[in-house]
Amino acid sequence: MSSVFNLRIGGRLAVAFGLMVLLMLLMAGASNGGLTSVDGRLDQVIGDRYVKVRSVGRIFDELNLQSRNARNVLLLDTAQERELELASIRESRQRAAKIYDELVPTVQDTQAKALLAASLSVRKGYGEALDAFFAQVKTEDMDGAKVVLMQKLRPSQLAYVEALTKLVDRQEQLMAESGTQAKEAVRDTTLVLWIAVIAGVVAGVAFGVMATRSVTRPLAEVRRLMESVAGATSRRTCA
């Protein structure tokens, strides 16, 4: 600090303003880092966690549609009408398969991976039961189709729903955790900004006092010197 006061007035002011600029840059860096963290957490919630929850929800929708179609097959009288329902089931299965193709590579959580693998395993059994139902309908054996529906398709569907429910529960839990982390990032950023503001105020006052004293102290010395010279001159005149 003594080296700073040994500088000329211009140098002292330059040091003071330079320190202020440095503090402002540090505040900007802290703000940017905090906002980047918040943005990352929010992106994880919206762009990752929510997307996965929505994907599983779409699989649920397809499963419900297939269930309605299978029920309608047993209620319809003509092969042409039943074929429309079967075609709807086939299209729904293709859409569900596409959703799985997009979902599987994105799941990184260990527990979610295990639940996803379980749902895929149950899905395989459900698909086999659905194929057996199709076979009975194709042969016009509607009584046999009803038996397959009640004894194979329905139980496998319930097991499939249970597996999907566990998967979506885990994804919702992960989404909630990401939301909590986002709130914590906002809180931490707010705290850092408040600390930076307080530090800025303290530093601003300190630098202001230093700059002011850098100007007023030399002027006070000049004033004392001029008063001393004036006093000496006055005494010589009186003598």
CSV table of N, CA and C in Angstrom, one decimal, residues 135-201:
chain,number,residue,atom,x,y,z
A,135,ALA,N,-53.4,-64.2,-34.0
A,135,ALA,CA,-53.5,-65.5,-34.7
A,135,ALA,C,-54.9,-66.0,-34.6
A,136,GLN,N,-55.5,-65.9,-33.4
A,136,GLN,CA,-56.8,-66.4,-33.2
A,136,GLN,C,-57.9,-65.6,-34.0
A,137,VAL,N,-57.7,-64.3,-34.0
A,137,VAL,CA,-58.6,-63.5,-34.8
A,137,VAL,C,-58.5,-63.8,-36.3
A,138,LYS,N,-57.3,-64.0,-36.8
A,138,LYS,CA,-57.1,-64.3,-38.2
A,138,LYS,C,-57.8,-65.6,-38.6
A,139,THR,N,-57.9,-66.5,-37.7
A,139,THR,CA,-58.6,-67.8,-38.0
A,139,THR,C,-60.1,-67.7,-37.7
A,140,GLU,N,-60.6,-66.5,-37.4
A,140,GLU,CA,-62.0,-66.3,-37.1
A,140,GLU,C,-62.4,-67.1,-35.8
A,141,ASP,N,-61.5,-67.5,-35.0
A,141,ASP,CA,-61.8,-68.2,-33.7
A,141,ASP,C,-61.9,-67.1,-32.6
A,142,MET,N,-63.1,-66.5,-32.6
A,142,MET,CA,-63.3,-65.4,-31.6
A,142,MET,C,-63.3,-65.9,-30.2
A,143,ASP,N,-63.8,-67.1,-30.0
A,143,ASP,CA,-63.8,-67.6,-28.6
A,143,ASP,C,-62.4,-67.8,-28.2
A,144,GLY,N,-61.6,-68.4,-29.0
A,144,GLY,CA,-60.2,-68.6,-28.7
A,144,GLY,C,-59.5,-67.3,-28.5
A,145,ALA,N,-59.8,-66.2,-29.3
A,145,ALA,CA,-59.2,-64.9,-29.1
A,145,ALA,C,-59.6,-64.3,-27.7
A,146,LYS,N,-60.9,-64.6,-27.3
A,146,LYS,CA,-61.3,-64.1,-26.0
A,146,LYS,C,-60.5,-64.7,-24.9
A,147,VAL,N,-60.3,-66.0,-25.0
A,147,VAL,CA,-59.5,-66.8,-24.0
A,147,VAL,C,-58.1,-66.2,-23.9
A,148,VAL,N,-57.5,-66.0,-25.1
A,148,VAL,CA,-56.1,-65.4,-25.1
A,148,VAL,C,-56.1,-64.0,-24.5
A,149,LEU,N,-57.1,-63.3,-24.8
A,149,LEU,CA,-57.2,-61.9,-24.3
A,149,LEU,C,-57.2,-61.9,-22.7
A,150,MET,N,-58.1,-62.8,-22.2
A,150,MET,CA,-58.3,-62.8,-20.7
A,150,MET,C,-57.1,-63.5,-20.0
A,151,GLN,N,-56.6,-64.6,-20.6
A,151,GLN,CA,-55.6,-65.4,-19.9
A,151,GLN,C,-54.2,-65.0,-20.1
A,152,LYS,N,-53.9,-64.4,-21.3
A,152,LYS,CA,-52.5,-64.1,-21.6
A,152,LYS,C,-52.3,-62.6,-21.8
A,153,LEU,N,-53.1,-62.0,-22.7
A,153,LEU,CA,-52.9,-60.6,-23.1
A,153,LEU,C,-53.1,-59.7,-21.9
A,154,ARG,N,-54.3,-59.9,-21.2
A,154,ARG,CA,-54.6,-59.0,-20.1
A,154,ARG,C,-53.6,-59.0,-19.0
A,155,PRO,N,-53.2,-60.2,-18.5
A,155,PRO,CA,-52.1,-60.2,-17.5
A,155,PRO,C,-50.8,-59.6,-17.9
A,156,SER,N,-50.4,-59.9,-19.1
A,156,SER,CA,-49.1,-59.4,-19.6
A,156,SER,C,-49.2,-57.9,-19.8
A,157,GLN,N,-50.4,-57.4,-20.1
A,157,GLN,CA,-50.6,-55.9,-20.2
A,157,GLN,C,-50.5,-55.3,-18.9
A,158,LEU,N,-51.1,-55.9,-17.8
A,158,LEU,CA,-51.0,-55.3,-16.5
A,158,LEU,C,-49.6,-55.3,-16.0
A,159,ALA,N,-48.8,-56.4,-16.3
A,159,ALA,CA,-47.4,-56.4,-15.9
A,159,ALA,C,-46.6,-55.3,-16.6
A,160,TYR,N,-47.0,-55.1,-17.9
A,160,TYR,CA,-46.3,-54.0,-18.7
A,160,TYR,C,-46.6,-52.7,-18.1
A,161,VAL,N,-47.8,-52.4,-17.7
A,161,VAL,CA,-48.2,-51.1,-17.1
A,161,VAL,C,-47.4,-50.9,-15.8
A,162,GLU,N,-47.3,-52.0,-15.0
A,162,GLU,CA,-46.6,-51.8,-13.7
A,162,GLU,C,-45.1,-51.5,-14.0
A,163,ALA,N,-44.5,-52.1,-15.0
A,163,ALA,CA,-43.1,-51.8,-15.3
A,163,ALA,C,-42.9,-50.4,-15.8
A,164,LEU,N,-43.8,-50.0,-16.6
A,164,LEU,CA,-43.8,-48.6,-17.1
A,164,LEU,C,-44.0,-47.6,-16.0
A,165,THR,N,-44.9,-47.9,-15.1
A,165,THR,CA,-45.2,-47.0,-14.0
A,165,THR,C,-43.9,-46.8,-13.1
A,166,LYS,N,-43.2,-47.9,-12.9
A,166,LYS,CA,-42.0,-47.7,-12.1
A,166,LYS,C,-40.9,-46.9,-12.8
A,167,LEU,N,-40.9,-47.1,-14.2
A,167,LEU,CA,-39.9,-46.3,-15.0
A,167,LEU,C,-40.3,-44.8,-15.0
A,168,VAL,N,-41.5,-44.5,-15.1
A,168,VAL,CA,-41.9,-43.1,-15.2
A,168,VAL,C,-41.8,-42.4,-13.8
A,169,ASP,N,-42.0,-43.2,-12.7
A,169,ASP,CA,-41.8,-42.7,-11.4
A,169,ASP,C,-40.3,-42.3,-11.2
A,170,ARG,N,-39.4,-43.2,-11.6
A,170,ARG,CA,-38.0,-42.9,-11.5
A,170,ARG,C,-37.6,-41.6,-12.3
A,171,GLN,N,-38.2,-41.5,-13.5
A,171,GLN,CA,-37.9,-40.3,-14.3
A,171,GLN,C,-38.4,-39.1,-13.7
A,172,GLU,N,-39.6,-39.2,-13.1
A,172,GLU,CA,-40.2,-38.0,-12.4
A,172,GLU,C,-39.3,-37.6,-11.2
A,173,GLN,N,-38.8,-38.7,-10.5
A,173,GLN,CA,-37.9,-38.4,-9.4
A,173,GLN,C,-36.7,-37.7,-9.8
A,174,LEU,N,-36.1,-38.1,-10.9
A,174,LEU,CA,-34.9,-37.5,-11.5
A,174,LEU,C,-35.2,-36.0,-11.9
A,175,MET,N,-36.4,-35.8,-12.4
A,175,MET,CA,-36.8,-34.5,-12.8
A,175,MET,C,-36.9,-33.6,-11.6
A,176,ALA,N,-37.5,-34.1,-10.6
A,176,ALA,CA,-37.6,-33.3,-9.3
A,176,ALA,C,-36.3,-33.0,-8.7
A,177,GLU,N,-35.3,-34.0,-8.8
A,177,GLU,CA,-34.0,-33.7,-8.3
A,177,GLU,C,-33.3,-32.6,-9.1
A,178,SER,N,-33.5,-32.6,-10.4
A,178,SER,CA,-32.9,-31.6,-11.3
A,178,SER,C,-33.5,-30.2,-11.0
A,179,GLY,N,-34.8,-30.2,-10.7
A,179,GLY,CA,-35.4,-29.0,-10.3
A,179,GLY,C,-34.9,-28.4,-9.0
A,180,THR,N,-34.7,-29.3,-8.0
A,180,THR,CA,-34.1,-28.9,-6.8
A,180,THR,C,-32.7,-28.3,-7.0
A,181,GLN,N,-31.9,-29.0,-7.8
A,181,GLN,CA,-30.5,-28.5,-8.1
A,181,GLN,C,-30.6,-27.2,-8.8
A,182,ALA,N,-31.6,-26.9,-9.6
A,182,ALA,CA,-31.7,-25.6,-10.3
A,182,ALA,C,-32.0,-24.5,-9.3
A,183,LYS,N,-32.9,-24.9,-8.3
A,183,LYS,CA,-33.2,-23.9,-7.2
A,183,LYS,C,-32.0,-23.6,-6.4
A,184,GLU,N,-31.2,-24.6,-6.1
A,184,GLU,CA,-29.9,-24.4,-5.3
A,184,GLU,C,-29.0,-23.5,-6.1
A,185,ALA,N,-28.9,-23.8,-7.4
A,185,ALA,CA,-28.0,-23.0,-8.3
A,185,ALA,C,-28.4,-21.5,-8.3
A,186,VAL,N,-29.7,-21.2,-8.3
A,186,VAL,CA,-30.2,-19.9,-8.2
A,186,VAL,C,-29.9,-19.2,-6.9
A,187,ARG,N,-30.1,-20.0,-5.8
A,187,ARG,CA,-29.8,-19.5,-4.5
A,187,ARG,C,-28.3,-19.2,-4.3
A,188,ASP,N,-27.4,-20.1,-4.8
A,188,ASP,CA,-26.0,-19.9,-4.7
A,188,ASP,C,-25.6,-18.6,-5.6
A,189,THR,N,-26.2,-18.5,-6.8
A,189,THR,CA,-25.8,-17.4,-7.6
A,189,THR,C,-26.3,-16.1,-6.9
A,190,THR,N,-27.5,-16.1,-6.3
A,190,THR,CA,-27.9,-14.9,-5.6
A,190,THR,C,-27.0,-14.5,-4.5
A,191,LEU,N,-26.5,-15.5,-3.8
A,191,LEU,CA,-25.6,-15.3,-2.6
A,191,LEU,C,-24.3,-14.7,-3.1
A,192,VAL,N,-23.8,-15.3,-4.2
A,192,VAL,CA,-22.5,-14.8,-4.8
A,192,VAL,C,-22.7,-13.3,-5.2
A,193,LEU,N,-23.8,-13.0,-5.8
A,193,LEU,CA,-24.0,-11.6,-6.3
A,193,LEU,C,-24.1,-10.6,-5.2
A,194,TRP,N,-24.8,-11.1,-4.1
A,194,TRP,CA,-24.9,-10.2,-2.9
A,194,TRP,C,-23.5,-9.9,-2.3
A,195,ILE,N,-22.7,-11.0,-2.2
A,195,ILE,CA,-21.4,-10.8,-1.7
A,195,ILE,C,-20.6,-9.9,-2.6
A,196,ALA,N,-20.7,-10.1,-3.9
A,196,ALA,CA,-20.0,-9.2,-4.8
A,196,ALA,C,-20.4,-7.8,-4.7
A,197,VAL,N,-21.7,-7.5,-4.5
A,197,VAL,CA,-22.3,-6.2,-4.4
A,197,VAL,C,-21.7,-5.5,-3.1
A,198,ILE,N,-21.8,-6.3,-2.0
A,198,ILE,CA,-21.2,-5.7,-0.8
A,198,ILE,C,-19.8,-5.4,-0.9
A,199,ALA,N,-19.0,-6.4,-1.5
A,199,ALA,CA,-17.6,-6.1,-1.7
A,199,ALA,C,-17.4,-4.9,-2.6
A,200,GLY,N,-18.2,-4.8,-3.6
A,200,GLY,CA,-18.1,-3.6,-4.5
A,200,GLY,C,-18.3,-2.3,-3.7
A,201,VAL,N,-19.3,-2.3,-2.9
A,201,VAL,CA,-19.6,-1.1,-2.1
A,201,VAL,C,-18.4,-0.7,-1.2
